[in-house]
Amino acid sequence: MCDHAAVITIQNAGELLHAAARNNAAWCAAVCGGGEFTADAWTSARRTPPYYPDAVTLTRDVPAAALAAALDTDSPGCSVKDSFAVLDLAPAGFEVLFEAQWIHRPADAAALGGTAPALAWSRVADAAELGRWEAAWDGERSSGLFHPGLLTGDIAFLAGRDADGRIRAGAVANAAAGVVGVSNVFAAGGAGDDEAWAGALAGIAELWPELPIVGYESGEDLRTAARHGFTGLGPLRVWLHTAQTTAT
């Protein structure tokens, strides 16, 4: 596991970018139930669950060929989060799946427009509630992707509920590497994206008021995050293995 958030002081943007990558790797490791951390990357020797990579790079200097060789590329779905958008994994049979931007928000940033969330927000407390949270996030049902072992002190599933108690928005926050990572932000059932971000940020501020917040987004989600005080740290790429290669 990564170092606990409270023991690290982030001093500059370069450190913040590395902390964002390490924080995200810690979250991936928690969801995937393990994997291996080295100085350069987190990797999983077995296929990871849907939406989660088989590797997350932690530095710019990861040897692409060695990284690919450490992964299971024989079964479908192998992917790599290239945290600094510097790798060339095409020779190993990978293609770029998508590109995004790491983002950062200072711990003391003001809320958008000074307005409070409209929904009632709280932290998911047990396995049954986690299942309802995942069903709202998925838009259909819970598949068990987010297991009860994730309900720890350093990981918070945040849920925004309407007057009838139904989950209409949510997000995940994980504290690791001196920052709080925010991910899986969603709005459903008529709630807006601004409500989801405002509620998530209010929840994070209550749990970890002293820590900067990081994550990554693209497209309209990136523009929404910018409205809520986030700025860019640098690009990332996610690569998907799509072809078998022939040794030469």
Short mmCIF file of C-alpha atoms in Angstrom, two decimals:
data_model
loop_
_atom_site.label_atom_id
_atom_site.label_comp_id
_atom_site.label_asym_id
_atom_site.label_seq_id
_atom_site.Cartn_x
_atom_site.Cartn_y
_atom_site.Cartn_z
CA MET A 1 0.00 0.00 0.00
CA CYS A 2 1.02 3.59 -0.50
CA ASP A 3 2.09 5.83 2.36
CA HIS A 4 -0.74 7.24 4.46
CA ALA A 5 -1.79 10.69 3.27
CA ALA A 6 -1.01 12.52 6.49
CA VAL A 7 2.74 11.83 6.50
CA ILE A 8 3.62 13.52 3.21
CA THR A 9 3.85 17.24 2.49
CA ILE A 10 3.36 18.27 -1.15
CA GLN A 11 5.65 21.18 -1.99
CA ASN A 12 5.35 21.83 -5.75
CA ALA A 13 3.43 20.97 -8.89
CA GLY A 14 5.87 18.26 -9.93
CA GLU A 15 5.46 16.48 -6.61
CA LEU A 16 1.71 16.93 -6.87
CA LEU A 17 1.63 15.21 -10.27
CA HIS A 18 3.61 12.25 -8.94
CA ALA A 19 1.36 12.13 -5.88
CA ALA A 20 -1.72 12.06 -8.13
CA ALA A 21 -0.35 9.06 -10.03
CA ARG A 22 0.59 7.23 -6.82
CA ASN A 23 -2.79 8.02 -5.27
CA ASN A 24 -4.57 6.63 -8.30
CA ALA A 25 -2.41 3.51 -8.23
CA ALA A 26 -3.34 3.00 -4.57
CA TRP A 27 -7.02 3.20 -5.49
CA CYS A 28 -6.57 0.73 -8.36
CA ALA A 29 -4.69 -1.66 -6.08
CA ALA A 30 -7.50 -1.49 -3.51
CA VAL A 31 -10.22 -2.23 -6.08
CA CYS A 32 -8.18 -4.98 -7.73
CA GLY A 33 -7.21 -6.62 -4.46
CA GLY A 34 -3.45 -6.37 -4.63
CA GLY A 35 -0.82 -6.13 -7.32
CA GLU A 36 2.80 -5.10 -6.93
CA PHE A 37 4.35 -1.68 -6.34
CA THR A 38 7.85 -0.88 -7.53
CA ALA A 39 9.58 2.50 -7.73
CA ASP A 40 8.35 2.89 -11.31
CA ALA A 41 4.87 1.37 -11.47
CA TRP A 42 2.03 -0.54 -9.92
CA THR A 43 1.21 -3.71 -11.86
CA SER A 44 -1.22 -6.60 -11.60
CA ALA A 45 -0.12 -9.98 -12.92
CA ARG A 46 -3.75 -11.08 -13.25
CA ARG A 47 -6.53 -9.47 -15.28
CA THR A 48 -8.11 -6.58 -13.44
CA PRO A 49 -11.85 -5.83 -13.16
CA PRO A 50 -13.63 -3.78 -15.86
CA TYR A 51 -12.63 -0.11 -16.03
CA TYR A 52 -9.38 -0.71 -14.11
CA PRO A 53 -5.87 -0.87 -15.61
CA ASP A 54 -3.34 -3.66 -15.28
CA ALA A 55 -0.60 -1.11 -14.64
CA VAL A 56 -0.21 2.50 -13.52
CA THR A 57 3.12 4.19 -14.11
CA LEU A 58 4.60 6.20 -11.24
CA THR A 59 7.54 7.84 -13.02
CA ARG A 60 8.42 9.03 -16.51
CA ASP A 61 11.26 6.53 -16.82
CA VAL A 62 9.41 3.21 -17.00
CA PRO A 63 10.87 0.97 -19.76
CA ALA A 64 7.89 0.33 -22.04
CA ALA A 65 8.99 -3.12 -23.19
CA ALA A 66 9.71 -4.34 -19.67
CA LEU A 67 6.38 -3.01 -18.42
CA ALA A 68 4.45 -4.77 -21.18
CA ALA A 69 6.36 -8.01 -20.60
CA ALA A 70 5.26 -8.02 -16.93
CA LEU A 71 1.56 -8.03 -17.86
CA ASP A 72 -0.88 -10.68 -19.03
CA THR A 73 -1.40 -9.69 -22.65
CA ASP A 74 -2.63 -13.13 -23.71
CA SER A 75 -6.19 -12.62 -22.46
CA PRO A 76 -8.35 -9.72 -23.70
CA GLY A 77 -8.55 -6.38 -21.95
CA CYS A 78 -5.02 -5.65 -20.76
CA SER A 79 -4.56 -1.91 -20.27
CA VAL A 80 -1.92 0.50 -18.98
CA LYS A 81 -2.38 3.92 -17.42
CA ASP A 82 0.56 5.94 -18.76
CA SER A 83 0.49 8.59 -16.05
CA PHE A 84 2.83 11.00 -17.83
CA ALA A 85 1.77 10.32 -21.47
CA VAL A 86 5.33 9.44 -22.46
CA LEU A 87 5.29 5.72 -23.29
CA ASP A 88 5.20 4.14 -26.73
CA LEU A 89 3.42 0.84 -26.22
CA ALA A 90 2.42 0.38 -29.86
CA PRO A 91 5.31 -2.04 -30.56
CA ALA A 92 3.92 -4.28 -27.80
CA GLY A 93 0.48 -4.40 -29.45
CA PHE A 94 -1.23 -1.57 -27.56
CA GLU A 95 -3.33 1.30 -28.90
CA VAL A 96 -4.32 4.53 -27.15
CA LEU A 97 -7.79 4.04 -25.67
CA PHE A 98 -8.23 7.61 -24.42
CA GLU A 99 -6.36 10.65 -23.18
CA ALA A 100 -7.18 12.80 -20.17
CA GLN A 101 -5.79 15.48 -17.89
CA TRP A 102 -4.65 15.17 -14.29
CA ILE A 103 -6.35 17.85 -12.21
CA HIS A 104 -5.73 19.49 -8.85
CA ARG A 105 -7.73 21.59 -6.39
CA PRO A 106 -6.19 23.24 -3.32
CA ALA A 107 -7.55 22.16 0.03
CA ASP A 108 -8.75 25.67 0.82
CA ALA A 109 -10.44 26.44 -2.53
CA ALA A 110 -13.86 28.08 -2.26
CA ALA A 111 -17.03 26.27 -3.28
CA LEU A 112 -18.57 27.13 -6.64
CA GLY A 113 -20.66 30.28 -6.19
CA GLY A 114 -20.59 29.73 -2.43
CA THR A 115 -23.66 27.47 -2.74
CA ALA A 116 -24.32 24.31 -0.72
CA PRO A 117 -25.31 20.97 -2.36
CA ALA A 118 -29.06 20.47 -2.74
CA LEU A 119 -29.04 16.74 -1.94
CA ALA A 120 -28.36 15.25 1.48
CA TRP A 121 -24.79 13.91 1.33
CA SER A 122 -23.21 11.30 3.58
CA ARG A 123 -20.64 8.53 3.55
CA VAL A 124 -21.69 5.00 2.57
CA ALA A 125 -21.64 2.98 5.78
CA ASP A 126 -22.13 -0.71 4.95
CA ALA A 127 -22.17 -3.37 2.24
CA ALA A 128 -25.90 -3.06 1.50
CA GLU A 129 -25.63 0.68 0.99
CA LEU A 130 -22.53 0.17 -1.15
CA GLY A 131 -24.55 -2.08 -3.42
CA ARG A 132 -27.18 0.63 -3.82
CA TRP A 133 -24.45 3.19 -4.49
CA GLU A 134 -22.96 1.02 -7.24
CA ALA A 135 -26.37 0.43 -8.81
CA ALA A 136 -26.92 4.19 -8.99
CA TRP A 137 -23.41 4.71 -10.39
CA ASP A 138 -23.85 1.93 -12.97
CA GLY A 139 -27.34 3.09 -13.92
CA GLU A 140 -28.74 -0.41 -13.65
CA ARG A 141 -27.50 -2.78 -10.94
CA SER A 142 -24.62 -3.66 -8.64
CA SER A 143 -22.10 -6.11 -10.09
CA GLY A 144 -19.93 -6.29 -6.99
CA LEU A 145 -17.10 -4.33 -8.57
CA PHE A 146 -16.80 -2.25 -5.41
CA HIS A 147 -16.42 -4.79 -2.62
CA PRO A 148 -17.08 -4.14 1.10
CA GLY A 149 -13.35 -4.33 1.82
CA LEU A 150 -13.12 -0.86 0.30
CA LEU A 151 -15.10 0.65 3.17
CA THR A 152 -12.00 1.70 5.07
CA GLY A 153 -10.87 4.84 6.81
CA ASP A 154 -8.86 6.04 3.82
CA ILE A 155 -11.58 5.40 1.21
CA ALA A 156 -14.99 7.08 1.25
CA PHE A 157 -17.94 6.37 -1.04
CA LEU A 158 -19.96 9.58 -0.91
CA ALA A 159 -23.68 9.53 -1.72
CA GLY A 160 -26.12 12.36 -2.38
CA ARG A 161 -29.72 11.37 -1.56
CA ASP A 162 -33.05 12.94 -2.42
CA ALA A 163 -35.91 13.47 0.05
CA ASP A 164 -36.97 9.83 -0.34
CA GLY A 165 -33.48 8.55 0.45
CA ARG A 166 -32.66 7.47 -3.09
CA ILE A 167 -29.06 7.92 -4.21
CA ARG A 168 -29.01 10.51 -7.00
CA ALA A 169 -25.30 11.39 -7.12
CA GLY A 170 -22.02 10.17 -5.75
CA ALA A 171 -18.25 9.98 -5.88
CA VAL A 172 -15.31 8.08 -4.43
CA ALA A 173 -12.54 9.73 -2.43
CA ASN A 174 -9.32 8.00 -1.40
CA ALA A 175 -6.59 9.47 0.77
CA ALA A 176 -3.08 8.30 -0.13
CA ALA A 177 0.30 9.82 -1.04
CA GLY A 178 -0.45 13.12 0.68
CA VAL A 179 -3.53 13.92 -1.42
CA VAL A 180 -7.18 12.92 -1.79
CA GLY A 181 -8.13 11.38 -5.11
CA VAL A 182 -11.67 11.97 -6.37
CA SER A 183 -13.11 9.61 -8.96
CA ASN A 184 -16.31 7.94 -10.18
CA VAL A 185 -18.24 11.20 -9.87
CA PHE A 186 -21.78 10.67 -11.15
CA ALA A 187 -25.22 12.22 -11.25
CA ALA A 188 -28.44 10.32 -11.93
CA GLY A 189 -32.20 10.66 -11.63
CA GLY A 190 -32.31 14.34 -12.49
CA ALA A 191 -29.37 15.50 -10.38
CA GLY A 192 -26.87 17.65 -12.25
CA ASP A 193 -23.12 17.27 -12.60
CA ASP A 194 -22.53 20.46 -10.61
CA GLU A 195 -24.50 18.95 -7.71
CA ALA A 196 -22.35 15.81 -7.85
CA TRP A 197 -19.09 17.75 -7.76
CA ALA A 198 -20.27 20.19 -5.10
CA GLY A 199 -21.46 17.38 -2.84
CA ALA A 200 -18.29 15.33 -3.32
CA LEU A 201 -16.04 18.29 -2.56
CA ALA A 202 -18.05 19.21 0.54
CA GLY A 203 -17.71 15.65 1.79
CA ILE A 204 -13.98 15.58 1.15
CA ALA A 205 -13.51 18.92 2.89
CA GLU A 206 -15.22 17.50 5.96
CA LEU A 207 -13.16 14.29 6.00
CA TRP A 208 -9.74 15.61 4.93
CA PRO A 209 -9.83 19.42 5.17
CA GLU A 210 -6.03 19.80 5.04
CA LEU A 211 -5.31 17.77 1.91
CA PRO A 212 -5.24 18.89 -1.74
CA ILE A 213 -7.59 17.04 -4.10
CA VAL A 214 -6.51 15.36 -7.34
CA GLY A 215 -8.03 13.26 -10.08
CA TYR A 216 -8.25 13.09 -13.85
CA GLU A 217 -10.97 13.98 -16.32
CA SER A 218 -11.55 14.74 -19.99
CA GLY A 219 -14.13 16.44 -22.18
CA GLU A 220 -17.18 17.93 -20.52
CA ASP A 221 -16.25 16.37 -17.17
CA LEU A 222 -12.95 18.26 -17.28
CA ARG A 223 -14.81 21.52 -17.93
CA THR A 224 -17.15 20.82 -15.03
CA ALA A 225 -14.22 20.12 -12.72
CA ALA A 226 -12.66 23.43 -13.79
CA ARG A 227 -15.82 25.26 -12.71
CA HIS A 228 -15.28 23.77 -9.26
CA GLY A 229 -11.77 25.07 -8.82
CA PHE A 230 -9.62 22.39 -10.46
CA THR A 231 -6.65 23.20 -12.66
CA GLY A 232 -4.60 20.94 -14.92
CA LEU A 233 -1.41 19.18 -13.85
CA GLY A 234 -0.48 17.31 -17.02
CA PRO A 235 -1.71 14.73 -19.54
CA LEU A 236 -2.13 10.99 -19.18
CA ARG A 237 -2.97 8.20 -21.61
CA VAL A 238 -4.62 4.84 -21.21
CA TRP A 239 -3.39 2.14 -23.56
CA LEU A 240 -5.37 -1.01 -24.45
CA HIS A 241 -3.74 -4.18 -25.75
CA THR A 242 -5.43 -5.00 -29.06
CA ALA A 243 -3.08 -7.23 -31.06
CA GLN A 244 -0.72 -10.13 -30.70
CA THR A 245 2.86 -9.31 -31.63
CA THR A 246 5.45 -11.49 -33.29
CA ALA A 247 8.94 -11.68 -31.82
CA THR A 248 11.74 -10.76 -34.19
#
